[in-house]
Coordinates of C-alpha atoms and ligand atoms in Angstrom, one line a residue:
X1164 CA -49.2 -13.5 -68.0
X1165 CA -52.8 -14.4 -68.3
X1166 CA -53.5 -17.9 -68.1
X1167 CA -56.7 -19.3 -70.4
X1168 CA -57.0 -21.9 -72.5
X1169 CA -56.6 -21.6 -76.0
X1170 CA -56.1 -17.9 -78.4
X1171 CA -57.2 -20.2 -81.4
X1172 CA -60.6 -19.5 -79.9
X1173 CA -60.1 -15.5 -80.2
X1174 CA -62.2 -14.9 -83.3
X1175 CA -65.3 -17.2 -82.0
X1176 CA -65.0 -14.7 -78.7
X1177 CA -65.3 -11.7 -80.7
X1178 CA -67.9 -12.8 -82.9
X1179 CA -70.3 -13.8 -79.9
X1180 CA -69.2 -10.2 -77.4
X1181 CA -70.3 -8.5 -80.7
X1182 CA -73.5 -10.1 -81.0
X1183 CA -74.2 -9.5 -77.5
X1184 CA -73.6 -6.3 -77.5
X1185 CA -76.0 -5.6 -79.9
X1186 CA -78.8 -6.8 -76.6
X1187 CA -76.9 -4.1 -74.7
X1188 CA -77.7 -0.6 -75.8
X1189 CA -77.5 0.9 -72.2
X1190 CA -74.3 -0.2 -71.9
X1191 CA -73.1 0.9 -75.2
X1192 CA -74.0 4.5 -74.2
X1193 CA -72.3 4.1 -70.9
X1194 CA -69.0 3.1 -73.2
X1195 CA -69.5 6.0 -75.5
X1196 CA -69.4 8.5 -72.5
X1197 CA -66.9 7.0 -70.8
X1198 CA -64.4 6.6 -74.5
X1199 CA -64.8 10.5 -74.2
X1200 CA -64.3 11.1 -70.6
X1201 CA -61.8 8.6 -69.7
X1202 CA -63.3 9.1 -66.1
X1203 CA -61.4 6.1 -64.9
X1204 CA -57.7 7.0 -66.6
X1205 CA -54.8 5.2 -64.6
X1206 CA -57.0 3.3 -62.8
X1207 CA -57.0 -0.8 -62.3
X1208 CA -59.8 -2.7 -61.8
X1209 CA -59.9 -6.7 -61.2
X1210 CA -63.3 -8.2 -61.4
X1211 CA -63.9 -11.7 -60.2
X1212 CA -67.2 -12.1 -62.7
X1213 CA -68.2 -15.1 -65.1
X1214 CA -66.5 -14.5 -68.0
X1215 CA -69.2 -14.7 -70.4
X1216 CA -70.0 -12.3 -73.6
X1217 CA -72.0 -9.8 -71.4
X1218 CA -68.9 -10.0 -68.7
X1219 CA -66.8 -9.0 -71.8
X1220 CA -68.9 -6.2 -72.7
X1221 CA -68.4 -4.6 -68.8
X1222 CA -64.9 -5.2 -69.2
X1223 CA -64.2 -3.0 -72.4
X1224 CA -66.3 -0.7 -71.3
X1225 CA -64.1 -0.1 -68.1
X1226 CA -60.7 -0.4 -70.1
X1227 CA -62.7 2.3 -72.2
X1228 CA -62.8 4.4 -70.2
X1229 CA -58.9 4.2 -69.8
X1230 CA -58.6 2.0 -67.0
X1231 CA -56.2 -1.8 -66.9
X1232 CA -58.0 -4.7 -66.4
X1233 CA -57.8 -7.8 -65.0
X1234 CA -60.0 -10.6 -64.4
X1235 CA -60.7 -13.8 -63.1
X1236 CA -64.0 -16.0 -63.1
X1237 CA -66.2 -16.1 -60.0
X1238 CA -67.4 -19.8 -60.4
X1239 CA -64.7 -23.1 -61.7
X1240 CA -67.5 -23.6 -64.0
X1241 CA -68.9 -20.7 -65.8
X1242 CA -65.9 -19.1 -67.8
X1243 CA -66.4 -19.0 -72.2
X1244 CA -62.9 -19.9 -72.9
X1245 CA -63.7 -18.2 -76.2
X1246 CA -64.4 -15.0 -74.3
X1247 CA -61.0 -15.6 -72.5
X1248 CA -59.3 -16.1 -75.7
X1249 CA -60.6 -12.7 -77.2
X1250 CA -60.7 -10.5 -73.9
X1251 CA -56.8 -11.4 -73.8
X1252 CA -56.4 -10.3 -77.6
X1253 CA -57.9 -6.9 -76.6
X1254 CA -55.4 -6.4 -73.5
X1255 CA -57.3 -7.5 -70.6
X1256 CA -55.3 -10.1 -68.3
X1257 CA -57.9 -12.7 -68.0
X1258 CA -57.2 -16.0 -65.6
X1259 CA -59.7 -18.4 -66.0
X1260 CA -60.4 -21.5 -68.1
X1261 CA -63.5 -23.4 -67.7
X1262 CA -63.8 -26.6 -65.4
X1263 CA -60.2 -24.9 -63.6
X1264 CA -59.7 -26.5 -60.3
X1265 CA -60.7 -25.1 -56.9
X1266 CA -57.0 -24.7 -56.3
X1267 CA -56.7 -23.1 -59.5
X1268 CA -59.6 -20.8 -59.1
X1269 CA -58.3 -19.1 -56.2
X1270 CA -54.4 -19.2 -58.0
X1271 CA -56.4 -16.9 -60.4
X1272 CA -58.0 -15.1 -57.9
X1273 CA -54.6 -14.1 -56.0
X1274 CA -53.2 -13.2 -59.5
X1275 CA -55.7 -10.7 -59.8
X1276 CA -54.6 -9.1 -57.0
X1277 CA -51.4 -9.4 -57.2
X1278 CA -51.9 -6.6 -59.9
X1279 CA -52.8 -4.4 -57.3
X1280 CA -56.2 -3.6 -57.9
X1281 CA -57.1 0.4 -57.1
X1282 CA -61.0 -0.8 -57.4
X1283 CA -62.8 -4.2 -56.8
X1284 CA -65.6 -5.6 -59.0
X1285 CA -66.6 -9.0 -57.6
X1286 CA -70.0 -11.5 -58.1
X1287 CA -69.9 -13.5 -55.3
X1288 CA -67.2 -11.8 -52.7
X1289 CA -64.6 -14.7 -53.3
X1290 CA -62.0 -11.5 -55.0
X1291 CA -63.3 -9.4 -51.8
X1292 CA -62.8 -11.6 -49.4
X1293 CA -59.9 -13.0 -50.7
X1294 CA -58.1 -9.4 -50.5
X1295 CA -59.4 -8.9 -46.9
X1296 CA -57.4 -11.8 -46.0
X1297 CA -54.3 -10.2 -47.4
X1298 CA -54.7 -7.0 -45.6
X1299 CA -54.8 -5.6 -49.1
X1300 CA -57.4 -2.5 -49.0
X1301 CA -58.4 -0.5 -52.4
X1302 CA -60.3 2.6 -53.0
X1303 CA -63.6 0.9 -53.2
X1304 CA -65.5 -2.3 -54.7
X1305 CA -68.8 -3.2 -56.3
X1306 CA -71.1 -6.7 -55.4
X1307 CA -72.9 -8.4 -58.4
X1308 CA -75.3 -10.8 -56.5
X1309 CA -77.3 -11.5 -53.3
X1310 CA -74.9 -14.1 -51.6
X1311 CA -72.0 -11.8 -52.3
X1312 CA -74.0 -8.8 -50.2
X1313 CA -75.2 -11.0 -48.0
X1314 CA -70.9 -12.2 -47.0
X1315 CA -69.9 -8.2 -47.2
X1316 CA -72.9 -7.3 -44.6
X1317 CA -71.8 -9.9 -42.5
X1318 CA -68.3 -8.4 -42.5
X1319 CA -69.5 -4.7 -42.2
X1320 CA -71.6 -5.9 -39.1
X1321 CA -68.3 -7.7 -37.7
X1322 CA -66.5 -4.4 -38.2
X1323 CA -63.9 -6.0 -40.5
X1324 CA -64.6 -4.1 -43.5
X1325 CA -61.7 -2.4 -44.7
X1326 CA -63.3 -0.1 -47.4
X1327 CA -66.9 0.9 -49.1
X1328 CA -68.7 -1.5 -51.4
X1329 CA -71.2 -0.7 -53.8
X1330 CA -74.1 -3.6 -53.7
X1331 CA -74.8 -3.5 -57.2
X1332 CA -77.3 -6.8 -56.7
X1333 CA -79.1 -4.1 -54.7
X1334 CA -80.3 -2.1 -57.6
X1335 CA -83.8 -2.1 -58.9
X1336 CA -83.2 -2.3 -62.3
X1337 CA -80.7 -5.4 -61.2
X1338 CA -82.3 -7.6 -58.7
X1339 CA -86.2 -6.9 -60.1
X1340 CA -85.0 -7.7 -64.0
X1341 CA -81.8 -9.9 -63.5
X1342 CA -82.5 -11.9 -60.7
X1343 CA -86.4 -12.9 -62.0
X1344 CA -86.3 -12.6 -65.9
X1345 CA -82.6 -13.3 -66.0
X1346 CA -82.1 -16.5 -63.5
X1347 CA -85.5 -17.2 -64.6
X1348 CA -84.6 -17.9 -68.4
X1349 CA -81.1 -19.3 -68.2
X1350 CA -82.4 -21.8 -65.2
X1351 CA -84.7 -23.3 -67.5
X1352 CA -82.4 -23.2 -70.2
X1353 CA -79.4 -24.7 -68.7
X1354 CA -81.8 -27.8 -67.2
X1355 CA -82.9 -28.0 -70.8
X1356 CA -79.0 -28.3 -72.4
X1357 CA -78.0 -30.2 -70.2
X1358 CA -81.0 -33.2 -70.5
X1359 CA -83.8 -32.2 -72.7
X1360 CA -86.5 -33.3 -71.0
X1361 CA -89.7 -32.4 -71.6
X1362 CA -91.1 -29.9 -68.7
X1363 CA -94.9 -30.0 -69.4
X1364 CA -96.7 -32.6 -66.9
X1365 CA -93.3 -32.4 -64.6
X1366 CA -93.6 -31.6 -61.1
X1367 CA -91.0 -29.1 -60.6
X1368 CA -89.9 -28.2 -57.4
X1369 CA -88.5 -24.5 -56.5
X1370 CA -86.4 -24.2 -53.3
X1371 CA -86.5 -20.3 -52.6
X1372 CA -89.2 -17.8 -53.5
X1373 CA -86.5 -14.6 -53.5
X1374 CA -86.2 -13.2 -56.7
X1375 CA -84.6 -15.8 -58.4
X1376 CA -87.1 -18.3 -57.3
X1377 CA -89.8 -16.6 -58.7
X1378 CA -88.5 -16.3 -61.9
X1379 CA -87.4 -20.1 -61.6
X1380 CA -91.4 -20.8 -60.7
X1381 CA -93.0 -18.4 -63.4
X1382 CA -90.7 -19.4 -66.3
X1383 CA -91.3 -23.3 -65.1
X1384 CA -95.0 -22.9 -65.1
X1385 CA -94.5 -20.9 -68.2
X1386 CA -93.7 -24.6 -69.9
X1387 CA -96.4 -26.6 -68.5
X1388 CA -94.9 -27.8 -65.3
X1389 CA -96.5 -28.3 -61.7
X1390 CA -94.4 -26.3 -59.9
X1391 CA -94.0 -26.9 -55.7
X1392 CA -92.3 -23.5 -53.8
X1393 CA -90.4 -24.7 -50.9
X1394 CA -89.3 -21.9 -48.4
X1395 CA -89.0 -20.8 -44.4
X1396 CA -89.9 -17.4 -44.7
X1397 CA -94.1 -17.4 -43.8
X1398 CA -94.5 -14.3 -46.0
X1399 CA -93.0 -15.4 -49.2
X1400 CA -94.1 -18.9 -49.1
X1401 CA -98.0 -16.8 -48.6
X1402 CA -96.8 -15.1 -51.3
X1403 CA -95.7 -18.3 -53.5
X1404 CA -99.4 -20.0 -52.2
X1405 CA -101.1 -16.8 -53.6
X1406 CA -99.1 -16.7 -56.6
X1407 CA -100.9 -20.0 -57.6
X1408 CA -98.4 -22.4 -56.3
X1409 CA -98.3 -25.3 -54.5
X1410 CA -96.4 -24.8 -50.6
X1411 CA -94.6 -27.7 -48.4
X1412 CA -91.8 -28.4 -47.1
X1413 CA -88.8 -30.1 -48.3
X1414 CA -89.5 -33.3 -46.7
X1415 CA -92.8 -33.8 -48.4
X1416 CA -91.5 -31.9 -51.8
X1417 CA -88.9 -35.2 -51.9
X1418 CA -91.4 -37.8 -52.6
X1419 CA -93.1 -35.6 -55.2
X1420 CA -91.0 -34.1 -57.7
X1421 CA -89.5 -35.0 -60.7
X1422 CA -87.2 -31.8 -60.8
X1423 CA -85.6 -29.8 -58.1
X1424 CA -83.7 -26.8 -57.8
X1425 CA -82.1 -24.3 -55.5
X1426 CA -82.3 -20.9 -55.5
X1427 CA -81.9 -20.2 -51.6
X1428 CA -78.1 -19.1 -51.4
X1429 CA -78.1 -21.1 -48.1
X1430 CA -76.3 -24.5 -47.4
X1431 CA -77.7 -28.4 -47.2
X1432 CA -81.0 -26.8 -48.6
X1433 CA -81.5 -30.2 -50.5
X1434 CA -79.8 -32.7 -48.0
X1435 CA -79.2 -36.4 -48.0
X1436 CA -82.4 -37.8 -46.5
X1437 CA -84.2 -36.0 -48.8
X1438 CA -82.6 -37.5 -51.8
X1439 CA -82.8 -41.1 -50.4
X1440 CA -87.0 -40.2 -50.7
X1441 CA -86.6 -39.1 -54.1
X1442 CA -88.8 -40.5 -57.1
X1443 CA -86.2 -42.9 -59.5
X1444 CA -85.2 -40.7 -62.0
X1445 CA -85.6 -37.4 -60.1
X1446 CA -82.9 -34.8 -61.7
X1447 CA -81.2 -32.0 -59.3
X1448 CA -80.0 -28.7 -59.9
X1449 CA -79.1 -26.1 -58.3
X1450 CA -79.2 -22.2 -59.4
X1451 CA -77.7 -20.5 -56.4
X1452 CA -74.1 -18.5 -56.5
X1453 CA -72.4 -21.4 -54.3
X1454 CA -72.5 -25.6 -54.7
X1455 CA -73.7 -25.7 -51.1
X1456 CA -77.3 -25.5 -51.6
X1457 CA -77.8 -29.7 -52.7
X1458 CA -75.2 -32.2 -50.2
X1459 CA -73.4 -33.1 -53.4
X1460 CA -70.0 -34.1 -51.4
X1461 CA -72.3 -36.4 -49.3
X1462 CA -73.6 -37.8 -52.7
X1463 CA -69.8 -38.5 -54.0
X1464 CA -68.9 -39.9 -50.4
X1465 CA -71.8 -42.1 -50.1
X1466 CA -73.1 -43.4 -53.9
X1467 CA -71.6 -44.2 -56.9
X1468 CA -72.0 -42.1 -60.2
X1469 CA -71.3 -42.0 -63.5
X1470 CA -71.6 -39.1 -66.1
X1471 CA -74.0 -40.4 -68.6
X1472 CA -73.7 -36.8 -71.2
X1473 CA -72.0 -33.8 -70.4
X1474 CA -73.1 -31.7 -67.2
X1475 CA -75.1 -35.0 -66.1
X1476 CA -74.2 -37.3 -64.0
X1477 CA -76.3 -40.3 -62.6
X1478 CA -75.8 -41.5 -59.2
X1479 CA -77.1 -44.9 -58.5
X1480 CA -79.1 -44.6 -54.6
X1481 CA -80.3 -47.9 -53.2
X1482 CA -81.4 -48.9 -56.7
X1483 CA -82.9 -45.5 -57.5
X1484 CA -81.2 -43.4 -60.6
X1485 CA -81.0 -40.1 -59.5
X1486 CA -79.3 -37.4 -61.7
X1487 CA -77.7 -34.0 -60.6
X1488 CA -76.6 -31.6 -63.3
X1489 CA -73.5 -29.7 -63.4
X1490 CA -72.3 -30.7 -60.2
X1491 CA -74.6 -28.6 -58.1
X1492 CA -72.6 -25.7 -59.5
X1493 CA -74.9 -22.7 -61.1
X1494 CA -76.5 -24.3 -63.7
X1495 CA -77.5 -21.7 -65.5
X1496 CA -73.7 -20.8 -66.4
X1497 CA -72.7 -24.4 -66.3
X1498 CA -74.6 -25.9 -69.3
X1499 CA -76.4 -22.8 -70.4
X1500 CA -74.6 -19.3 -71.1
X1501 CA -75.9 -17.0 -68.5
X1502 CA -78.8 -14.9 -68.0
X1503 CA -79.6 -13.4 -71.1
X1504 CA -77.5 -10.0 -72.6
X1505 CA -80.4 -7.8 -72.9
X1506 CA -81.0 -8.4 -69.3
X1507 CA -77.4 -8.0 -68.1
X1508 CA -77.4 -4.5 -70.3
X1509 CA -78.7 -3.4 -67.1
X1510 CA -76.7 -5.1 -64.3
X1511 CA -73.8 -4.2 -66.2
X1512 CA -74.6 -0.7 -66.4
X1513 CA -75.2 -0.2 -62.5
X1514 CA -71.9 -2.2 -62.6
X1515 CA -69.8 0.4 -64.5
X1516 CA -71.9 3.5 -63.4
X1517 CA -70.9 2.3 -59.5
X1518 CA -67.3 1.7 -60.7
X1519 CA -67.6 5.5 -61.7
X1520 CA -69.2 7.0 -58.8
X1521 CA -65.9 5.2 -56.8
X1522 CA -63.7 6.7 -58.6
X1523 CA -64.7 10.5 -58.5
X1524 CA -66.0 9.5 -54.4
X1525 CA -64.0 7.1 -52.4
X1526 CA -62.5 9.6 -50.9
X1527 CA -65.8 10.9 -48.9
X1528 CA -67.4 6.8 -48.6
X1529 CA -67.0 4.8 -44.8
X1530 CA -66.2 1.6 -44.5
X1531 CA -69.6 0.5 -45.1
X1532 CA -72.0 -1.5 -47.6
X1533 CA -73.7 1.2 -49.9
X1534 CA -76.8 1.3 -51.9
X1535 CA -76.6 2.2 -55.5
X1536 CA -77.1 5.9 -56.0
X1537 CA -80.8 6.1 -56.6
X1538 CA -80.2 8.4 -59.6
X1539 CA -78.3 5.6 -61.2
X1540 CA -80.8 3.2 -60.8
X1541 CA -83.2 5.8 -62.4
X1542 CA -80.9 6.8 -64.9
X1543 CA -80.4 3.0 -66.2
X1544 CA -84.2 2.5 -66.4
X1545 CA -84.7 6.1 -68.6
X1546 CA -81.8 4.8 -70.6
X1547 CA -83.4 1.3 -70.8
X1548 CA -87.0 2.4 -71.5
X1549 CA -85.6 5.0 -74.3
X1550 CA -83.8 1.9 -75.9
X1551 CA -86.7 0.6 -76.1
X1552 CA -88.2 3.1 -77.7
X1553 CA -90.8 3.0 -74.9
X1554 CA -93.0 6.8 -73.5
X1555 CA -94.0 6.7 -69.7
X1556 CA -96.3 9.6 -68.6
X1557 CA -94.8 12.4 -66.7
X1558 CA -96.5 14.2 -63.2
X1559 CA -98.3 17.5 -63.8
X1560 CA -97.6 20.1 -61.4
X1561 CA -101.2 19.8 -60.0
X1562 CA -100.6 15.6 -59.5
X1563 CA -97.0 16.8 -58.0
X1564 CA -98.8 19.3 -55.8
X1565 CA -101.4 16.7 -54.8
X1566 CA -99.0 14.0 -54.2
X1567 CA -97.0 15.8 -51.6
X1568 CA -100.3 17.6 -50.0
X1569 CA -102.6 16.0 -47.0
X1570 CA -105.2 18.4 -47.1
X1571 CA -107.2 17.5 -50.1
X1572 CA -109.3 14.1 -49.5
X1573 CA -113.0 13.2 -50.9
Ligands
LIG407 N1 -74.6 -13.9 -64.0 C1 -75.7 -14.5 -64.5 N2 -75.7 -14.5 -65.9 C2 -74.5 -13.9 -66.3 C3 -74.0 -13.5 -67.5 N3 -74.6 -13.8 -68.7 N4 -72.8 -12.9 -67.5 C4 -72.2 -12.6 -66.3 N5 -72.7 -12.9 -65.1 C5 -73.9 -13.5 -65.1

């Protein structure tokens, strides 16, 4: 039985997954080919993803293609109980329903597996890791995002990985276009919802400078803000300095800015003795997959709070006000809806493309992490560009010729 919150919401769902898939045209071919090949007939997939309009697009497209499926959210925070409500009306199994408990997240998790999954699609690597701990092994999975590769390299290299996963995060038409345009956006916007504050004049300080952080930076200076790049590694913090921004550590960053977040995908990035230096009124947020990144279980331990509107609450810090915004959890999700459909056309479509190449290959893949098919990743650009109604120039056999040639110079 799926367990959401409310079927009453099943026509608002339906409205909003149509209107986003008219962003996603790449995916919408996908669904066409696969509605006539029915390449993944028989087949059940559970996907741990943030059940959003976009997610709800990848998931028809799967059942589409004649496969069950079932799905749970990967974050307590980020499910559109709308979605839910309509995803369930069209046969999927959904368990999730938004602000769910940590108990009840992973409740949702198990019952995706209990369904016996034949193929994994996870954001994150709770559904992955979750099934290691079972012993339960499928044909294959797929990986959505850069902390959930990071966990299922970790396992490959302790030799505990019982069966190939696709990095989907991987992909340069995902992490170039999705982790900098799409985190970029919905960053913004979600710090926006949730307060709307004015950014020009603000100093804004960035806490990563991977892909996500970038787009975090650009999109902030974008809207008038000062932005400050915090990082440890010397080549993209050179790279954030030549980029035009200002470079320090956290430590000094603290007394400066007005707004912080985390992009890192590591833990106690923004920790307690930073806060204590922070400017009265200083708001925190944090854009990375996990609620690690600010010491928010310090915060609760140590200071008192209140929520004073919704995904805002104000913590009261030797006489200081300082706010933090959905609870550290992905704010982009939280009080915003996501990164953007027309950039998750793309994600999603390595998404369902890997799901494919799984199903007609797990028998030849290793235990191993894999890279996305480099022909998918073309493919999805070609189909993207076309959508776009966009021409790129083609080689001539003479530039072909001289490209793979030494002997021709000045
Ligand atoms: N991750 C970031 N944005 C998302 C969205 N809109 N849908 C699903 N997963 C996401």
């Amino acid at each position: 039985m799926p367990d959401i919150k409310d079927m009453g919401l099943k026509d608002l769902g339906k409205r909003r997954v149509e209107w986003a898939s008219g962003q996603m045209p790449v995916l919408r071919l996908i669904k066409e080919d696969f509605e006539k090949s029915k390449v993944l007939r028989g087949l059940k997939i559970g996907c741990c993803l943030h059940v959003t309009t976009e997610t709800a697009n990848l998931v028809l497209t799967l059942k589409s293609a004649g496969a069950d499926v079932y799905l749970c959210a990967s974050n307590p925070l980020s499910t559109q109980d709308d979605v839910s409500a309509y995803l369930v009306s069209e046969g999927i199994d959904v368990y999730a329903i938004k602000g769910e408990s940590t108990q009840k997240y992973y409740e949702h998790i198990e019952a995706v597996l209990d369904k016996k999954p034949d193929i994994i699609v996870d954001d994150g690597a709770d559904l992955n890791s979750t099934a290691h701990k079972k012993n339960i092994v499928v044909m294959g999975g797929t990986e959505e995002t850069t902390t959930g590769v990071i966990r299922l390299k970790a396992m490959e290299k302790a030799g505990v990985l019982k069966f190939p996963v696709i990095a989907v995060n991987d992909a340069q038409t995902k992490h170039l276009f999705d982790n900098r345009y799409g985190t970029g956006q919905s960053t913004i916007d979600g710090i926006l919802r949730a307060t709307n504050i004015l950014l020009a004049g603000k100093k804004f300080v960035v806490a990563g400078y991977g892909m996500c952080g970038k787009g975090v930076a650009m999109r902030a200076k974008g809207m008038g803000a000062h932005v400050i790049v915090v990082e440890v590694d010397p080549i993209r913090a050179l790279e954030a300095v030549m980029d035009g921004f200002e470079v320090t550590d956290m430590d000094s960053a603290s007394e400066k800015g007005d707004i912080f977040v985390t992009v890192t995908g590591n833990k106690s990035v923004i920790k307690i003795e930073n806060i204590m230096k922070m400017k009265d009124g200083a708001i925190l947020a944090n854009s990375g997959h996990f609620d690690v990144e600010i010491e928010v279980a310090k915060m609760r331990e140590l200071f008192p709070s209140r929520e004073i509107r919704p995904f805002v609450e104000e913590f009261l810090i030797n006489g200081k006000r300082i706010y933090l915004l959905a609870g550290g959890r992905l704010v982009n999700l939280a009080s915003a809806e996501g990164h953007p459909s027309a950039v998750m056309d793309m994600s999603f479509a390595n998404q369902a493309l890997s799901v494919k190449f799984i199903a007609e290959n797990w028998e030849k893949l290793e235990k191993r992490v894999y890279k996305v098919p480099p022909e998918i990743d073309s493919y999805v650009a070609e189909l993207k560009l076309k959508t776009m109604n966009i021409k790129i120039e083609k080689l001539t056999p003479e530039q072909i010729k001289y490209l793979s040639s030494w002997e021709e110079g000045t």
